[in-house]
Tab-separated table of C-alpha atoms and ligand atoms in Angstrom:
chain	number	residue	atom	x	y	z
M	1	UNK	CA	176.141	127.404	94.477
M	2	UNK	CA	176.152	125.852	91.216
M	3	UNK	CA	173.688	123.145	89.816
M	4	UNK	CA	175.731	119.702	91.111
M	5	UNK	CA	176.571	121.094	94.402
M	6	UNK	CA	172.942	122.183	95.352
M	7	UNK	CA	171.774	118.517	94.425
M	8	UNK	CA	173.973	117.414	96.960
M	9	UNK	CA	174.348	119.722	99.817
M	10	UNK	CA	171.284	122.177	99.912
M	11	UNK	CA	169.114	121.777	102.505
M	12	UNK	CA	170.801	119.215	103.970
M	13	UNK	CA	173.090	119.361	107.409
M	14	UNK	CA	174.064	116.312	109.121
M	15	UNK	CA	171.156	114.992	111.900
M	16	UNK	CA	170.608	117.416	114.289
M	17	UNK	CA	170.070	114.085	117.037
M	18	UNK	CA	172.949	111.799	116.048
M	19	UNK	CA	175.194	113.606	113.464
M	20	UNK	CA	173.865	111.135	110.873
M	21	UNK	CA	175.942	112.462	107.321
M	22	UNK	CA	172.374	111.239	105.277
M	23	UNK	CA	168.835	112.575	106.001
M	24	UNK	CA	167.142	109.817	108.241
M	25	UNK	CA	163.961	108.385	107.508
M	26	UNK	CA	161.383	109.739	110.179
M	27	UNK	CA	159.136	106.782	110.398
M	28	UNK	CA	156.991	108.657	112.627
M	29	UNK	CA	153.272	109.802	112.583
M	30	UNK	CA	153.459	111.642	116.011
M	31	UNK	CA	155.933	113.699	118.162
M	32	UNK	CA	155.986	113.537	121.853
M	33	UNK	CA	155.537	117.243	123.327
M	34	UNK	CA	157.233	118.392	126.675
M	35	UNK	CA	153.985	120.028	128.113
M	36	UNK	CA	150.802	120.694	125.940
M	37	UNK	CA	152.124	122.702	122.814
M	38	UNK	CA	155.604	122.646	124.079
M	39	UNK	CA	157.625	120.803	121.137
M	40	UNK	CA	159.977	121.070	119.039
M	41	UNK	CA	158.535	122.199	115.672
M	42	UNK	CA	156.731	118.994	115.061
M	43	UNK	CA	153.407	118.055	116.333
M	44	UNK	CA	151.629	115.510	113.753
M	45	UNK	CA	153.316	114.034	110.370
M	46	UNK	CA	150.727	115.129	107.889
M	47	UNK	CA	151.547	118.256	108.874
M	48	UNK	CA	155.309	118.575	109.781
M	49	UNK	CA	158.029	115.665	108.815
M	50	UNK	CA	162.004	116.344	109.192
M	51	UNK	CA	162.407	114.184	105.648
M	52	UNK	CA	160.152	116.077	104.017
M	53	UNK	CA	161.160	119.333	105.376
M	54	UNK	CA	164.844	118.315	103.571
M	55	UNK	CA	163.187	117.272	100.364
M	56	UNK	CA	161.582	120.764	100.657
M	57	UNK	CA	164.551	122.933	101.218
M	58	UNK	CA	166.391	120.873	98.478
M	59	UNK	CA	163.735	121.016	95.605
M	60	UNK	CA	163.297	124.934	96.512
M	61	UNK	CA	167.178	125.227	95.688
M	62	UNK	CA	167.209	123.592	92.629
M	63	UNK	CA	164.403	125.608	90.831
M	64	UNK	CA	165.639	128.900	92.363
M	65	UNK	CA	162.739	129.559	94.700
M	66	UNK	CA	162.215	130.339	97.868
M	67	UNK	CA	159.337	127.420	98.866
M	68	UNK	CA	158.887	123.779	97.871
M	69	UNK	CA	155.630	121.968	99.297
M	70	UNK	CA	155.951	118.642	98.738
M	71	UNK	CA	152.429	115.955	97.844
M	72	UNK	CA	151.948	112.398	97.648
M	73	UNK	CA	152.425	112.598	93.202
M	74	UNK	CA	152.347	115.204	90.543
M	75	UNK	CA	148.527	114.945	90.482
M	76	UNK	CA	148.217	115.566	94.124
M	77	UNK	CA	150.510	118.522	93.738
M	78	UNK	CA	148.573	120.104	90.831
M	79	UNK	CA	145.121	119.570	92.278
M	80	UNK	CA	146.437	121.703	95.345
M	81	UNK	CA	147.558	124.298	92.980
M	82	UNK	CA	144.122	124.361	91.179
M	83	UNK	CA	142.126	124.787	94.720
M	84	UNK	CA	144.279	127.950	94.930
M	85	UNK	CA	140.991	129.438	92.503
M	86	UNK	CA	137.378	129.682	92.480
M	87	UNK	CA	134.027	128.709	90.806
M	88	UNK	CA	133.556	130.898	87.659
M	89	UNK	CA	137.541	131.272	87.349
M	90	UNK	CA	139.303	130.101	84.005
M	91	UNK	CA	142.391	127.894	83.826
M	92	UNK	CA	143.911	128.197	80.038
M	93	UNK	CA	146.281	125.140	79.069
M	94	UNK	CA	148.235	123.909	76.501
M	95	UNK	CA	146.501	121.534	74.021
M	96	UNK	CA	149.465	119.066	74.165
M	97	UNK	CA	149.016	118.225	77.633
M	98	UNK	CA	149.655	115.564	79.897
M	99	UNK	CA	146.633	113.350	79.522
M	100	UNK	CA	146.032	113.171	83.394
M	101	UNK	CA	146.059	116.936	83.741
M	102	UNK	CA	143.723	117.354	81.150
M	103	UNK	CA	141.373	114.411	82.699
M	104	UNK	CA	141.783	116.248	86.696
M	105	UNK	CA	140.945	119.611	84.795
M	106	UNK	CA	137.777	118.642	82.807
M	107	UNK	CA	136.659	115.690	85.161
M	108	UNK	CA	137.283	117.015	88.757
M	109	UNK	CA	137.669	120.926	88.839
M	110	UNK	CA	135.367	121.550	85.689
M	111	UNK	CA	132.575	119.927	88.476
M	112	UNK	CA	133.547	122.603	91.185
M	113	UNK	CA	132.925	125.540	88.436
M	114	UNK	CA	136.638	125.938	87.221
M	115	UNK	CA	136.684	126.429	83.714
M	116	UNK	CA	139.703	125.241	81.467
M	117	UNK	CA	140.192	125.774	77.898
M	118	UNK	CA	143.112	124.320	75.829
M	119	UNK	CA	144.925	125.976	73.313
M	120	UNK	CA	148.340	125.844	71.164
M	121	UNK	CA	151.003	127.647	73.158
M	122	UNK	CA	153.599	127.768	70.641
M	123	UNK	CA	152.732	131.307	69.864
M	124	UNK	CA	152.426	133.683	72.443
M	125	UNK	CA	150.768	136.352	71.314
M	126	UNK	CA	148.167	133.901	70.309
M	127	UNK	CA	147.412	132.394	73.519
M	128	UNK	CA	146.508	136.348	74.940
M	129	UNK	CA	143.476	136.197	72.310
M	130	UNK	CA	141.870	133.897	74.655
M	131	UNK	CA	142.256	135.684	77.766
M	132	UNK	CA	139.304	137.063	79.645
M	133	UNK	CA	138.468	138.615	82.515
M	134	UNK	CA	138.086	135.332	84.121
M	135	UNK	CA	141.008	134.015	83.271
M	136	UNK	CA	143.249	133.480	86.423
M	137	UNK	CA	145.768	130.573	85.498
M	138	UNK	CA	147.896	129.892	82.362
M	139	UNK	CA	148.857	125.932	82.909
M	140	UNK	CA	151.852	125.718	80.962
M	141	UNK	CA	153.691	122.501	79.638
M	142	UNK	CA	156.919	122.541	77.936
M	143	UNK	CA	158.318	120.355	76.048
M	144	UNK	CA	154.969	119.084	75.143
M	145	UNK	CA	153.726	115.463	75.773
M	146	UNK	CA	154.725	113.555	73.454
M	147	UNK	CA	154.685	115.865	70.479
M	148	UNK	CA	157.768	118.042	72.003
M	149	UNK	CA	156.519	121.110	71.295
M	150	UNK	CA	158.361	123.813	72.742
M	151	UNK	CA	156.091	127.007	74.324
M	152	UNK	CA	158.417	130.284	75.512
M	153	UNK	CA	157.906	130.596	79.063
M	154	UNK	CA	159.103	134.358	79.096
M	155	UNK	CA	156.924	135.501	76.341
M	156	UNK	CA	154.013	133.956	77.920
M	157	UNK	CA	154.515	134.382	81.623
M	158	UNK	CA	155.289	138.040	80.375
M	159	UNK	CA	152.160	138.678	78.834
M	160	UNK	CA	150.208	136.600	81.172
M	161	UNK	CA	151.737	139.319	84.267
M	162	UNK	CA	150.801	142.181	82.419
M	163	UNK	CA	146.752	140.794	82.908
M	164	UNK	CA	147.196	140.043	86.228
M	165	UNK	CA	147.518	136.141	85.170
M	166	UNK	CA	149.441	133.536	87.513
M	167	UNK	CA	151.531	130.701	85.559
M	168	UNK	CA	152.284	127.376	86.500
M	169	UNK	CA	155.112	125.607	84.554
M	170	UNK	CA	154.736	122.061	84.888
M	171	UNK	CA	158.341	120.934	84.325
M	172	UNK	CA	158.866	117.354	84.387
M	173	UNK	CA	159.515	116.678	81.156
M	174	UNK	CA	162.560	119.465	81.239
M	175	UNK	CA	163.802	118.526	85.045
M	176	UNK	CA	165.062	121.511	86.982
M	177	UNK	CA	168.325	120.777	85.791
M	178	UNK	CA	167.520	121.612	81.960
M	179	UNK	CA	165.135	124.319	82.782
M	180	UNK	CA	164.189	126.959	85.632
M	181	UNK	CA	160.802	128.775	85.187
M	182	UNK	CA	160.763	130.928	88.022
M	183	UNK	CA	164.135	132.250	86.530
M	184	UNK	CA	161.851	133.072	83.737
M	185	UNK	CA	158.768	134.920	85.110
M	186	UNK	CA	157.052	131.985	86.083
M	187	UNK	CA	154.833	132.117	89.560
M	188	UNK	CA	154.596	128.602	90.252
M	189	UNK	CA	156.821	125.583	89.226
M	190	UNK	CA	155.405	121.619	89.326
M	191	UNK	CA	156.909	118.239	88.854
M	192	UNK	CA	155.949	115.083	89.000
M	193	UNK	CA	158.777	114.057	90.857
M	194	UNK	CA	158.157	110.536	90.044
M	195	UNK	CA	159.520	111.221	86.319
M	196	UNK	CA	163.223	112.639	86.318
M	197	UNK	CA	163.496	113.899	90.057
M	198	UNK	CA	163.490	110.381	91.553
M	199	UNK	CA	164.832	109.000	88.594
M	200	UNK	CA	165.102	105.577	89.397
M	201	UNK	CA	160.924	104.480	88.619
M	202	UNK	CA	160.289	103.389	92.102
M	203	UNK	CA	158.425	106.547	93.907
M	204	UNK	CA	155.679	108.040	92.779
M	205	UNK	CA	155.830	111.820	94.182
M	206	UNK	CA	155.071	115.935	93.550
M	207	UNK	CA	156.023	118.913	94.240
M	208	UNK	CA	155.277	122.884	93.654
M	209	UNK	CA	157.974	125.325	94.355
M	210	UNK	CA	157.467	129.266	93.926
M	211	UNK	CA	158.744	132.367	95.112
M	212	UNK	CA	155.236	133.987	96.174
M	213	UNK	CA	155.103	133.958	99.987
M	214	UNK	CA	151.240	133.911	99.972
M	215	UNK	CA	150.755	131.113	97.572
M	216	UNK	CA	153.491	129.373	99.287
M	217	UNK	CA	151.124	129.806	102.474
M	218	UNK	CA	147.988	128.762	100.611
M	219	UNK	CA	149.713	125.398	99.317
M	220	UNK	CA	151.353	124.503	102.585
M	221	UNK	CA	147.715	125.090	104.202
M	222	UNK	CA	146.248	122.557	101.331
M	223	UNK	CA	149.159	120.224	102.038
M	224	UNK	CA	148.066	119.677	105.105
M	225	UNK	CA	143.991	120.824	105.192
M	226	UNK	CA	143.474	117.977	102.143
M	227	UNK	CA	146.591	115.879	103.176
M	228	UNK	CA	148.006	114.221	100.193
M	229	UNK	CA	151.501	114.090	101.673
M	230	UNK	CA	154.627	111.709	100.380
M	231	UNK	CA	155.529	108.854	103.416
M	232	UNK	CA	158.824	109.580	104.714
M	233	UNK	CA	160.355	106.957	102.959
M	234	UNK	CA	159.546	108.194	99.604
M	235	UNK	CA	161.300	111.264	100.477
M	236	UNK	CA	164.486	109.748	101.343
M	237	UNK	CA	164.302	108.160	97.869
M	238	UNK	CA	163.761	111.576	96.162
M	239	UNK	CA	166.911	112.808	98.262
M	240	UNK	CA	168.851	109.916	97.443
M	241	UNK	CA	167.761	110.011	93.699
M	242	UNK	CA	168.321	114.049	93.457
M	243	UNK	CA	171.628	113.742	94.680
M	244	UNK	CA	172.841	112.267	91.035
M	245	UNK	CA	170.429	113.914	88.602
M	246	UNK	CA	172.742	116.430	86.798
M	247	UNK	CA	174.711	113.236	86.073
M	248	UNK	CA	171.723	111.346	84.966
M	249	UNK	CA	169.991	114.350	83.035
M	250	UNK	CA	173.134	115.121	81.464
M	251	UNK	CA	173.800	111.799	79.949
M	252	UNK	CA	170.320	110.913	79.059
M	253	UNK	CA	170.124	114.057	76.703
M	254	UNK	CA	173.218	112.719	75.337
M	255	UNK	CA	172.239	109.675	74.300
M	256	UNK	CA	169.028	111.269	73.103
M	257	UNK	CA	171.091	113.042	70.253
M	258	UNK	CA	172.970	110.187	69.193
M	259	UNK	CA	169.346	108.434	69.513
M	260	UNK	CA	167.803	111.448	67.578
M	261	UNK	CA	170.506	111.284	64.856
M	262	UNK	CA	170.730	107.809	64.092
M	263	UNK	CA	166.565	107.586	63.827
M	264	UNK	CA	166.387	110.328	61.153
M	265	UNK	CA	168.646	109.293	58.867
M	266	UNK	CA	166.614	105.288	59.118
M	267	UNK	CA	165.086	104.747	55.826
M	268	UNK	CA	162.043	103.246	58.401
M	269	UNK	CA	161.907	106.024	60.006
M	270	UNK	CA	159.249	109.180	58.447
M	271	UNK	CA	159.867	111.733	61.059
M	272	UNK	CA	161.447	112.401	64.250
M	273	UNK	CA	160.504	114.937	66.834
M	274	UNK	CA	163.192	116.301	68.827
M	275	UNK	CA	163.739	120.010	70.018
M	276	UNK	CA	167.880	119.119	69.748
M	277	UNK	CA	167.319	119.388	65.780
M	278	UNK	CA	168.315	122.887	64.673
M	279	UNK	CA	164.975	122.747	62.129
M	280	UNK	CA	162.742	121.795	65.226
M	281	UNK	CA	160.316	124.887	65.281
M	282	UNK	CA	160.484	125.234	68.732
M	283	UNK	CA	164.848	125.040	69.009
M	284	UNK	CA	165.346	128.945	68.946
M	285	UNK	CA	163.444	129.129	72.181
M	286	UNK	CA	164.747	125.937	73.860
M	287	UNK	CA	168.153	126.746	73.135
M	288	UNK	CA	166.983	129.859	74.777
M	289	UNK	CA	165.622	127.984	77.689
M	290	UNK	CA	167.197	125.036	78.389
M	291	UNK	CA	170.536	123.867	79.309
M	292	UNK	CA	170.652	120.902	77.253
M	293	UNK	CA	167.399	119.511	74.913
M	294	UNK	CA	166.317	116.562	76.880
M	295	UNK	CA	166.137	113.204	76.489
M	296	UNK	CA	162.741	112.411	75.149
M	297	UNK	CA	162.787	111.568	71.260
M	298	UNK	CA	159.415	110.730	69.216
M	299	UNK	CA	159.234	109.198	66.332
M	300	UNK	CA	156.777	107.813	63.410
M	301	UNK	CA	156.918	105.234	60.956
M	302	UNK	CA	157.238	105.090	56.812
M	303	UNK	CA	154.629	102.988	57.431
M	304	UNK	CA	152.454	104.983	59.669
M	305	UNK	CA	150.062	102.471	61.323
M	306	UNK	CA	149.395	100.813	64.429
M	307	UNK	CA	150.450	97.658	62.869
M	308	UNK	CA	153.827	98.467	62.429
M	309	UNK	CA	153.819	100.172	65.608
M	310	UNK	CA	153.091	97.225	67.515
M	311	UNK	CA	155.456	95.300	65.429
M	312	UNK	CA	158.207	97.543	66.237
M	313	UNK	CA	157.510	97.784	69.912
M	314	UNK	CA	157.067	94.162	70.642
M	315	UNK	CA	161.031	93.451	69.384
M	316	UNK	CA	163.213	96.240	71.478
M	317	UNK	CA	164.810	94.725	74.494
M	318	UNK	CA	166.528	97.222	76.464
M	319	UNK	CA	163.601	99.366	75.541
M	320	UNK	CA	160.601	98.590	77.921
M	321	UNK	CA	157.485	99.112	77.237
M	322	UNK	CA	155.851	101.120	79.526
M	323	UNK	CA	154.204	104.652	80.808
M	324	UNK	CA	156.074	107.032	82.488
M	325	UNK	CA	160.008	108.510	81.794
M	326	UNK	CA	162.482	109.763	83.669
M	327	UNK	CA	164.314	107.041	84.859
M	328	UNK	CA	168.031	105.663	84.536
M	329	UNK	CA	166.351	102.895	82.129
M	330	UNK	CA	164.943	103.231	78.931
M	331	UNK	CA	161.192	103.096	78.084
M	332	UNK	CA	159.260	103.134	74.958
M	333	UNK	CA	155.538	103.924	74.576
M	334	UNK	CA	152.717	104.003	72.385
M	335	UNK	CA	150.706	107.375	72.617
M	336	UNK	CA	147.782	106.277	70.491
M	337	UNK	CA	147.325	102.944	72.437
M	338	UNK	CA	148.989	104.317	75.964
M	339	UNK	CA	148.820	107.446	77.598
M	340	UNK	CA	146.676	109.474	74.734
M	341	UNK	CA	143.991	106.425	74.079
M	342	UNK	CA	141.157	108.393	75.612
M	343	UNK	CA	141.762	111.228	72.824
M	344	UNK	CA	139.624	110.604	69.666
M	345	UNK	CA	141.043	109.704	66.674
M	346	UNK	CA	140.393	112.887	64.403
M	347	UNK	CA	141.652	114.708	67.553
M	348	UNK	CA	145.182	113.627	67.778
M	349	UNK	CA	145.879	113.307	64.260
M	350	UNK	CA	145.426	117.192	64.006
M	351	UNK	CA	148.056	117.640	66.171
M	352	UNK	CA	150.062	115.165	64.550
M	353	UNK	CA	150.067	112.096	67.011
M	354	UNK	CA	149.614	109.421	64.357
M	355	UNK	CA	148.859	105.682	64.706
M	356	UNK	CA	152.912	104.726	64.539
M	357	UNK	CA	153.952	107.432	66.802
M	358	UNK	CA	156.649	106.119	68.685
M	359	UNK	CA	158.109	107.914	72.306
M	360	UNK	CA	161.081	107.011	73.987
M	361	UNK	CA	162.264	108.273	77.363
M	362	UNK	CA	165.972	107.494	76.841
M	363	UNK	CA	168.189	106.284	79.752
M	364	UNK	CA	171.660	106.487	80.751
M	365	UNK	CA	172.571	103.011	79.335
M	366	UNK	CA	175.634	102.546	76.851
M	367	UNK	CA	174.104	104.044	74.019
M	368	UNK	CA	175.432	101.865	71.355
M	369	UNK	CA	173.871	98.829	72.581
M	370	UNK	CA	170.802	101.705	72.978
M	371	UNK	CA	170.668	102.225	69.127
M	372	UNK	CA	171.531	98.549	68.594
M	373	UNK	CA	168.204	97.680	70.034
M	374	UNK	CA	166.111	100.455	68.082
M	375	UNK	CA	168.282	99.281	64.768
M	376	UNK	CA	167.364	95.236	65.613
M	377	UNK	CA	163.813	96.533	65.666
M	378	UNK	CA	163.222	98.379	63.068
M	379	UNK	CA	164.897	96.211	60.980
M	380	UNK	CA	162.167	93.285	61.538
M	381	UNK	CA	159.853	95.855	59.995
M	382	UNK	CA	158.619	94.266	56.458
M	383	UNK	CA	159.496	96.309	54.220
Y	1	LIG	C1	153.614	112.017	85.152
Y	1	LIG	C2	153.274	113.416	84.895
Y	1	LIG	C3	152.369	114.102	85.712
Y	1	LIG	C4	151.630	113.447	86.844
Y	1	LIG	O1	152.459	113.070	87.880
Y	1	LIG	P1	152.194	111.812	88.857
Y	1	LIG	O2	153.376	111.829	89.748
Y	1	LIG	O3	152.076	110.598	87.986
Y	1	LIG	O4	150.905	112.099	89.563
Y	1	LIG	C5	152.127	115.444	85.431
Y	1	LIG	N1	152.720	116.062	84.401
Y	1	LIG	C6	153.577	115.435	83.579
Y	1	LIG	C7	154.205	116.177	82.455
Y	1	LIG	C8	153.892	114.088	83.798
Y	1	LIG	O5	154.738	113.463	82.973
């Protein structure tokens, strides 16, 4: 089955009870048993829910893998995937991470003994320097947050196999529509499924999906031992969001090149970071990749400073202001202020996240009135 028709169908066979064409919500925290452990699969909903058990089947299609397990967010999902090592183990990640990540990583698992270090991914061969004999995880983002780096998940997850190494993609920013890591070498694939999967901003939900029957085992065992599971509800969402997100995906990224195009050639405009650009360092490999180049475009300012920034951002319209991406609507954020405030100063300028660094998650909106706004905006800028 191709891409569209797995959104749609996979998983997913008419109610079982009452022939009922869309997944019912199972608004249920207990299942009545015929004679003690007599039932019919389902005992207790932290453990076992017919919603979730579709959501699972369908998110395990779309990223070519065998086993979805399914957590309350993204968060949830990767904190289950980090119990899967011990005290004294290493995680390595990439340096341009999701801030959140990197705040679970040094703030919660560094106290249990798990060890993270961050470096640049963007060259493979570089990243193998760092491995030890400790090292048991390579925590791999791509495209980067909000820089857009792109790191090749076959060179690495290559490498990483040959030392006896797991990966974990984490590939929300990509969806599984632009990009399958598993297809790739990968061991482990998250989302938050909050961000593209849902795609309308209204759930806030994770999943892991692999191929490796014993993690799989491990994770459903967390899922249920620790018990950070979506509500039924929630999942019906997700189900009702995946069943249009190769339509939403695919005209997102293409309003993100018209968005891309018409930003670098503003004369307010000093750079623009999109992996779509054939001079984008990383385009080789996410032409490579991914399907299409996403729909996230960054930008700075001439003028590179917060108060031009904030000028800028207080004037769009169809552009919100807000964290998160992913959705059918448009957002723009402020990495310096937002989602990367807790990284010093000195820090983030070394990796190029300036004061007027600008990140849009573009939407599926008519993107003419999309560039209209960003052009209205910019244009208040004193010159
Ligand atoms: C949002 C996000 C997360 C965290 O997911 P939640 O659902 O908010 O817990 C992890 N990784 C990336 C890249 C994200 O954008």
């Amino acid at each position: 089955m191709k891409f569209g028709t797995k959104a749609i169908h996979a998983g997913i066979e008419p109610d079982p009870s009452t022939g009922a064409v869309m997944t019912p919500i199972y608004q249920t925290s207990t299942y009545a048993q015929e004679s003690p452990g007599v039932h019919h699969g389902y005992e207790y909903a932290r453990t076992q829910n017919p919603t979730r058990s579709v959501l699972e089947k369908n998110l395990a299609a779309l990223e070519n893998g065998q086993f979805a397990i399914c957590f309350s967010s993204g968060l949830a999902a990767m904190d289950s995937v980090i119990r899967l090592f011990q005290p004294g183990e290493e995680v390595i990640a990439s340096n341009d991470l999701y801030g959140g990540s990197y705040r679970q990583l040094t703030k919660v698992h560094g106290r249990y003994g798990i060890k993270s270090l961050f470096v640049d991914m963007t060259n493979p061969a570089a990243v193998a320097t760092h491995f030890t004999p400790q090292t048991r995880l390579l925590w791999i983002e791509t495209p980067t947050n909000p820089m857009l780096n792109i790191v090749d998940i076959q060179a690495l997850c290559s490498l990483a196999r040959q030392h006896g190494i797991i990966t974990c993609v984490d590939n929300t920013f990509a969806s599984p529509y632009l990009q399958n890591p598993l297809d790739l070498g990968a061991d482990l694939v998250l989302h938050s499924a909050t961000k593209y999967i849902g795609g309308h901003s209204d759930v806030v939900h994770g999943a892991v999906i692999t191929n490796d029957e014993g993690m799989a085992t491990q994770l459903r065992f967390l899922q249920n031992a620790v018990g950070a599971v979506p509500g039924p509800q929630d999942c019906f969402l997700l189900l009702r969001g995946i069943k249009t997100l190769h339509l939403r995906v695919e005209r997102a990224c293409q309003n993100a090149v018209k968005i891309a195009d018409f930003l670098r050639q503003h004369p307010k405009v000093k750079h623009v970071y999109y992996p779509g650009f054939a001079d984008h360092p990383g385009h080789e490999v996410a032409k490579r990749q991914m399907r299409l180049f996403g729909a996230m475009v960054s930008f700075t300012l001439h003028t590179d400073t917060l108060e031009f920034a904030t000028h800028m951002l207080a004037n769009t319209h169809l552009f919100t202001l807000a964290e998160s991406l992913g959705g059918v609507e448009s957002l723009i954020g402020h990495p310096a202020t937002m989602t990367h405030a807790s990284i010093p100063r000195e820090e983030r300028l070394k990796v190029g996240l300036t004061d007027s660094l600008t990140r849009l998650s573009v939407g599926i909106e008519d993107v003419d009135d999309l560039i209209a706004d960003l052009a209205q905006a910019l244009e208040k800028l004193p010159a």
